[in-house]
C-alpha cells in the first residue's frame, strides 16, 4: 500500500503531465488550422496543373512521350519516397505511413525488384532504418522549418528528377498521409513516375475540342515536358501539405485522449488517496479509543 | 461585361492575384504577347520577365520567374512558379535575383538549351530592371 505522500506526489505529477498534453493539444489545434489553410490555398494551382496536364497528355501520342509519362519501359527499380513528420507524439501518424511503405517494399523485394527508399522527414527514416537501412539512399529532413514553401518541395523534386535522369530508378511512389478529417488520416501511396494522368480523359478531349482548341506556344511536346517536370514538385508539395495537416490532426487527437486519460487517472488516484487518508484517521481513532478504554 | 476577362495569378502556395482585367502583356517563351478580352485560346510557357496587367482598372507590374499561361476568351490563368509584385521589388531584391540567375547560368549544363535560354532570359530581364531602378 503506497503511503499518503507517495500518492500525493503521484497525483501532482500526473497533473503536470495533463497540463503539458493539454497545451500540446491546443498548439496542435492552432497549427492544424494554419496547415489546413495552406493546403486549401495550394489547391487551385494543383487543380489547374492537373487539368492542363491531362488535357495535353491525352492529345499527345504516348509512344514518343517523355519517360516521365510513359515510363522507362521497365519496372525493375522502385523508388519509395516516404514522407513523414519531424516530431513524434502524434499517435500512429508516422508509424502508419512507415507501415504502408514497409509492406510495399517487402512485397516488391519478394517479387525480386530492387527497392530504393528516399525519406523526407526524420521519423520515417528512424522507423525504416531498423530493417530497411540498406535500401535508404537519400534522407532529407525539414527540421526547424516553421512554414512549408514550394521551394522545400522543389528541392526534393530536383533530387528525384536528377536521380531519374541518371536512370537510378524506373518507378517512383510517394507515401504520405492524406488528410480526411481531424480524426481520420489515411496513409496513401501515390505513383508519380510514370505519372498517372486522370482516367477518362477520352471525354475531356471531346469537350475541350468542342469548346476550345488551344494554340500551343511553343509546341505541345515542349509544354508537356515542362509540365511533367513541374508536376513532380507540385505533387510532392501537395503531399507535404497534406502531411503537415494530418500530422497536426493526429497530434491533436492523440493529445486529446492523453489529456482525458490523465484526468481519469487523477480521479482514480484521488479516490485512492482519500480512502487511504480516511483509513489512517480511523486507525488513529481506534488507537486512541482503545488506549482510553484500557485505563 | 464583354470588355473584361477573369485574371488569375496562381503560385503553388496560393492565389496571388485575381480579378477582372482588361489587358495583360505576357512574356511568352516564343515572344511577348498581349491578351485582350476575347483572345483565342492559347497555352504558352513563360520566360522570366515582367508581366503588365491592367487589373480592376489599375496597372500592376509583376515579375514572373517561369510558369505557364492559359488563355481562354473569358479567362486567363497564370500558373507561376515564383512571382513578385513589382511594387514590392527594390534594387537589392533585383540584385539578389540576378545573382541567383547568374549562378544558375554558370551551373547549367551546356547541352541543356532550354535551361540556358531560360536563365539568360532571366539575366536579361533583371539587368534591364536593375538599370531602371538605378535611375
XYZ file of C-alpha atoms in Angstrom:
430
model
C 0.000 0.000 0.000
C 1.552 3.317 -1.065
C 1.814 5.948 1.599
C -0.139 9.180 1.532
C 2.905 11.150 0.499
C 3.574 8.818 -2.445
C 0.010 9.230 -3.627
C 0.193 12.996 -3.309
C 3.358 13.098 -5.389
C 1.856 10.802 -7.968
C -1.241 12.980 -8.322
C 0.747 16.161 -8.763
C 2.993 14.587 -11.387
C 0.017 13.333 -13.402
C -1.484 16.810 -13.125
C 1.686 18.293 -14.582
C 1.559 15.782 -17.437
C -2.033 16.678 -18.123
C -1.111 20.337 -18.355
C 1.529 19.553 -20.935
C -0.674 17.341 -23.091
C -3.457 19.884 -22.886
C -1.100 22.631 -24.056
C 0.210 20.433 -26.876
C -3.328 19.738 -27.971
C -4.137 23.418 -28.158
C -0.958 24.212 -30.045
C -1.731 21.405 -32.488
C -5.237 22.754 -32.981
C -3.879 26.186 -33.866
C -1.268 24.717 -36.189
C -3.836 22.448 -37.763
C -5.925 25.399 -38.807
C -2.930 27.032 -40.426
C -1.911 23.810 -42.144
C -5.417 23.328 -43.477
C -5.471 26.858 -44.831
C -2.151 26.282 -46.553
C -3.404 23.051 -48.083
C -6.519 24.792 -49.297
C -4.619 27.733 -50.739
C -2.411 25.386 -52.717
C -5.315 23.563 -54.274
C -6.109 25.881 -57.227
C -2.601 25.559 -58.635
C -2.586 21.781 -58.405
C -6.044 21.550 -59.930
C -5.215 23.755 -62.915
C -1.984 21.874 -63.377
C -3.818 18.551 -63.381
C -6.416 19.783 -65.834
C -3.872 21.135 -68.292
C -1.683 18.097 -67.916
C -4.408 15.520 -68.510
C -5.649 17.544 -71.440
C -2.208 17.658 -73.010
C -1.294 14.089 -72.175
C -4.395 12.731 -73.843
C -3.600 14.661 -77.033
C -0.030 13.687 -77.496
C 0.932 10.301 -78.632
C 2.113 8.075 -75.837
C 4.768 6.281 -77.835
C 7.202 9.132 -78.206
C 6.270 10.804 -74.940
C 8.669 11.680 -72.175
C 9.679 8.779 -69.899
C 8.161 10.765 -67.045
C 4.775 9.951 -68.559
C 5.310 6.738 -70.454
C 7.805 5.163 -68.058
C 11.206 3.785 -68.872
C 9.726 0.586 -70.204
C 10.951 -1.380 -67.193
C 9.844 -1.662 -63.618
C 12.903 -3.187 -62.010
C 13.946 -0.438 -59.664
C 11.365 1.170 -57.444
C 11.925 4.351 -55.502
C 9.726 4.868 -52.475
C 9.574 8.423 -51.250
C 8.418 8.188 -47.656
C 7.255 11.479 -46.243
C 6.737 11.712 -42.515
C 6.866 14.244 -39.710
C 9.890 15.585 -37.889
C 8.415 15.003 -34.490
C 6.681 12.230 -32.669
C 3.875 12.325 -30.104
C 1.252 12.278 -32.791
C -0.374 8.898 -32.356
C 0.051 6.405 -35.139
C 0.777 9.023 -37.768
C 4.418 8.264 -38.544
C 4.017 4.572 -37.838
C 1.142 4.141 -40.252
C 2.966 5.753 -43.151
C 6.079 3.704 -42.458
C 3.990 0.552 -42.132
C 2.402 1.052 -45.540
C 5.761 1.792 -47.142
C 7.366 -1.194 -45.448
C 4.604 -3.564 -46.587
C 5.009 -2.374 -50.178
C 8.777 -2.545 -50.001
C 8.630 -6.120 -48.783
C 6.148 -7.065 -51.485
C 8.452 -5.587 -54.130
C 11.514 -7.252 -52.659
C 9.706 -10.575 -52.608
C 8.887 -10.078 -56.283
C 12.589 -9.698 -56.998
C 12.626 -5.945 -57.640
C 15.210 -3.525 -56.380
C 13.865 -1.121 -53.802
C 15.353 2.261 -53.036
C 13.967 4.468 -50.334
C 14.149 8.201 -50.030
C 12.936 9.543 -46.742
C 11.624 13.024 -46.189
C 11.244 13.733 -42.513
C 13.252 12.303 -39.670
C 10.666 9.988 -38.144
C 10.210 7.884 -41.243
C 13.963 7.352 -41.513
C 14.147 6.351 -37.859
C 11.351 3.861 -38.308
C 12.545 2.246 -41.538
C 16.193 2.196 -40.526
C 15.672 -0.893 -38.425
C 15.088 -3.356 -41.221
C 15.482 -1.463 -44.495
C 18.573 0.580 -43.759
C 20.425 -0.805 -46.797
C 17.675 0.409 -49.066
C 17.630 4.003 -47.893
C 19.501 6.008 -50.497
C 18.641 9.541 -49.549
C 17.464 11.343 -46.436
C 16.011 14.792 -46.245
C 14.636 16.466 -43.227
C 12.924 19.745 -42.714
C 13.868 20.203 -39.115
C 13.446 23.713 -37.858
C 11.285 24.813 -40.741
C 8.258 26.686 -39.487
C 6.339 27.115 -42.678
C 6.435 24.976 -45.777
C 7.147 26.745 -49.019
C 7.166 25.420 -52.512
C 10.949 25.710 -52.585
C 11.149 22.912 -49.998
C 9.153 20.594 -52.228
C 11.212 21.726 -55.172
C 14.476 20.733 -53.533
C 13.099 17.204 -53.086
C 11.752 17.193 -56.640
C 15.125 18.288 -58.034
C 16.859 15.410 -56.284
C 14.250 12.999 -57.549
C 14.497 14.239 -61.119
C 18.266 14.168 -61.222
C 18.161 10.586 -59.960
C 15.622 9.746 -62.621
C 17.720 11.394 -65.327
C 20.656 9.255 -64.225
C 18.491 6.181 -64.613
C 18.625 5.343 -60.921
C 15.056 4.101 -60.808
C 12.089 3.266 -63.030
C 9.069 3.848 -60.850
C 8.626 6.384 -58.073
C 5.887 6.307 -55.477
C 5.094 8.892 -52.823
C 3.989 7.830 -49.373
C 2.184 10.356 -47.277
C -0.895 10.671 -45.129
C -3.964 12.087 -46.729
C -5.925 14.449 -44.544
C -9.522 13.255 -44.389
C -10.585 14.966 -41.195
C -9.185 15.805 -37.803
C -9.765 12.277 -36.598
C -9.088 10.408 -39.832
C -5.844 10.418 -41.755
C -5.266 7.876 -44.445
C -1.757 6.702 -45.331
C -1.606 6.852 -49.102
C 0.693 5.663 -51.838
C 0.758 7.780 -54.963
C 2.720 6.833 -58.036
C 4.321 9.920 -59.589
C 6.747 8.458 -62.114
C 5.480 7.406 -64.598
C 2.795 9.988 -63.998
C -0.713 8.701 -63.566
C -2.835 11.070 -65.522
C -6.521 11.252 -64.674
C -8.565 8.482 -66.243
C -11.477 9.117 -68.518
C -9.573 11.706 -70.491
C -11.318 10.472 -73.608
C -14.383 12.531 -72.853
C -12.447 15.586 -71.827
C -10.798 15.688 -75.191
C -14.183 15.863 -76.828
C -15.428 18.731 -74.704
C -12.130 20.516 -74.900
C -12.145 20.027 -78.627
C -15.714 21.256 -78.879
C -15.251 24.384 -76.809
C -11.740 25.474 -77.245
C -8.901 24.354 -79.385
C -5.767 25.711 -77.869
C -2.877 27.116 -79.718
C 0.351 25.976 -78.202
C 3.368 28.128 -77.819
C 5.949 26.636 -78.154
C 4.728 23.218 -79.308
C 2.686 20.728 -77.295
C 5.588 18.414 -76.578
C 7.751 21.147 -75.087
C 4.953 22.313 -72.838
C 4.141 18.779 -71.817
C 7.768 18.120 -70.973
C 7.946 21.296 -68.914
C 4.709 20.449 -67.136
C 5.662 16.884 -66.327
C 8.792 18.037 -64.559
C 6.924 20.785 -62.786
C 4.216 18.322 -61.806
C 6.616 16.261 -59.679
C 7.262 19.277 -57.477
C 3.579 20.070 -57.286
C 2.688 16.538 -56.223
C 5.416 16.487 -53.591
C 4.295 19.862 -52.314
C 0.733 18.597 -52.094
C 1.928 15.539 -50.192
C 3.914 17.661 -47.771
C 0.970 19.945 -47.112
C -1.454 17.050 -46.628
C 1.092 15.509 -44.340
C 1.511 18.572 -42.178
C -2.252 18.916 -41.793
C -2.538 15.206 -40.983
C 0.301 15.397 -38.509
C -1.337 18.186 -36.562
C -4.697 16.440 -36.701
C -3.182 13.206 -35.431
C -1.298 15.014 -32.700
C -4.431 16.840 -31.674
C -6.479 13.686 -31.213
C -3.576 11.826 -29.596
C -3.076 14.637 -27.093
C -6.804 14.901 -26.522
C -7.024 11.279 -25.448
C -3.826 11.632 -23.409
C -5.392 14.556 -21.579
C -8.526 12.532 -20.959
C -6.552 9.550 -19.701
C -4.601 11.774 -17.333
C -7.886 13.146 -16.000
C -9.215 9.612 -15.382
C -6.025 8.673 -13.634
C -6.158 11.727 -11.392
C -9.730 10.826 -10.399
C -8.776 7.276 -9.580
C -5.731 8.344 -7.593
C -7.722 10.957 -5.695
C -10.286 8.365 -4.628
C -7.493 6.088 -3.512
C -5.813 8.949 -1.636
C -8.997 9.881 0.194
C -9.728 6.293 1.162
C -6.205 5.885 2.467
C -6.441 9.103 4.447
C -9.760 8.013 5.954
C -8.279 4.629 6.831
C -5.421 6.357 8.619
C -7.770 8.559 10.616
C -9.919 5.580 11.599
C -6.837 3.683 12.647
C -5.635 6.552 14.839
C -9.086 6.907 16.412
C -9.188 3.221 17.229
C -5.787 3.502 18.840
C -6.868 6.471 20.967
C -10.172 4.870 21.980
C -8.681 1.524 22.848
C -5.933 3.342 24.761
C -8.590 5.249 26.752
C -10.568 2.084 27.431
C -7.527 0.348 28.858
C -7.258 2.924 31.571
C -19.162 42.566 -69.279
C -17.646 41.958 -72.622
C -14.619 44.169 -72.221
C -13.039 42.404 -69.279
C -11.923 38.890 -68.515
C -11.128 36.988 -65.355
C -7.467 37.083 -64.492
C -5.867 34.752 -62.005
C -2.267 34.559 -60.938
C -1.677 31.339 -59.056
C 1.501 30.223 -57.334
C 1.954 26.745 -55.840
C 1.317 28.221 -52.413
C -1.751 30.351 -53.041
C -3.722 32.564 -55.381
C -1.636 35.716 -55.619
C -3.952 37.900 -57.622
C -7.361 37.568 -59.110
C -9.852 39.952 -60.552
C -11.277 41.439 -63.711
C -8.622 42.512 -66.167
C -8.804 44.414 -69.410
C -5.327 43.804 -70.722
C -2.382 41.565 -69.952
C 1.026 41.750 -71.574
C 2.849 38.468 -71.154
C 6.462 37.452 -71.693
C 5.889 34.173 -73.537
C 8.731 31.815 -74.334
C 8.202 32.395 -78.029
C 7.829 36.154 -77.627
C 5.771 38.723 -75.773
C 2.090 38.920 -76.496
C -0.850 40.957 -75.338
C -4.086 39.389 -74.246
C -7.264 41.398 -74.687
C -10.804 40.205 -73.959
C -11.924 37.565 -76.452
C -8.412 36.354 -77.207
C -8.296 32.979 -78.892
C -7.297 30.090 -76.586
C -3.563 29.801 -76.120
C -1.408 27.713 -73.863
C 2.105 29.034 -73.524
C 5.063 28.748 -71.243
C 6.574 31.922 -69.831
C 10.116 33.128 -69.766
C 11.351 35.206 -66.840
C 10.205 38.757 -67.277
C 7.700 41.374 -66.355
C 4.015 40.943 -66.927
C 1.856 44.055 -67.244
C -1.670 43.551 -66.006
C -4.459 46.081 -66.055
C -6.440 44.680 -63.170
C -9.649 46.242 -61.858
C -8.702 49.468 -63.626
C -5.241 49.727 -62.086
C -1.967 48.835 -63.746
C 0.144 46.273 -61.969
C 3.547 45.022 -62.946
C 4.505 41.547 -61.859
C 7.831 39.821 -62.239
C 7.373 36.138 -63.049
C 10.080 33.551 -62.983
C 8.955 30.784 -65.288
C 5.442 29.482 -65.466
C 2.569 28.716 -67.730
C -0.272 30.814 -69.075
C -3.632 29.505 -70.128
C -5.751 31.881 -72.148
C -9.459 31.444 -72.792
C -11.706 34.087 -74.313
C -13.118 34.877 -70.875
C -10.408 33.755 -68.576
C -6.661 33.950 -68.151
C -4.823 31.780 -65.663
C -1.141 32.209 -64.980
C 0.497 29.335 -63.161
C 3.673 30.956 -61.952
C 6.311 29.158 -60.045
C 7.538 32.369 -58.498
C 6.039 35.813 -58.896
C 6.697 39.160 -57.257
C 4.674 42.315 -57.431
C 6.967 44.995 -58.836
C 5.728 47.430 -56.198
C 7.401 45.215 -53.616
C 10.644 44.858 -55.534
C 13.602 47.069 -54.780
C 17.117 47.264 -56.119
C 18.554 44.786 -53.627
C 15.857 42.183 -54.335
C 16.583 42.504 -58.025
C 20.298 42.186 -57.402
C 19.648 39.010 -55.374
C 17.517 37.506 -58.107
C 20.099 38.467 -60.694
C 22.813 36.762 -58.722
C 20.734 33.556 -58.447
C 20.079 33.605 -62.173
C 23.767 34.113 -62.954
C 24.707 31.248 -60.659
C 22.157 29.014 -62.367
C 23.510 30.025 -65.754
C 27.034 29.224 -64.667
C 25.977 25.848 -63.299
C 23.876 24.953 -66.339
C 24.840 22.023 -68.476
C 25.964 23.362 -71.885
C 23.819 20.815 -73.700
C 20.652 21.884 -71.923
C 19.453 24.533 -74.362
C 16.174 25.122 -72.582
C 17.816 25.876 -69.267
C 20.387 28.144 -70.877
C 17.736 30.105 -72.738
C 15.708 30.325 -69.555
C 18.469 31.610 -67.315
C 19.708 34.027 -69.956
C 16.235 35.477 -70.296
C 16.172 35.936 -66.530
C 19.539 37.685 -66.514
C 18.441 39.882 -69.369
C 15.136 40.895 -67.781
C 16.689 41.504 -64.386
C 19.565 43.552 -65.761
C 17.098 45.817 -67.511
C 15.012 46.137 -64.351
C 18.071 46.876 -62.256
C 19.036 49.616 -64.683
C 15.639 51.207 -64.391
C 15.768 51.159 -60.609
C 19.094 52.999 -60.527
C 17.821 55.905 -62.476
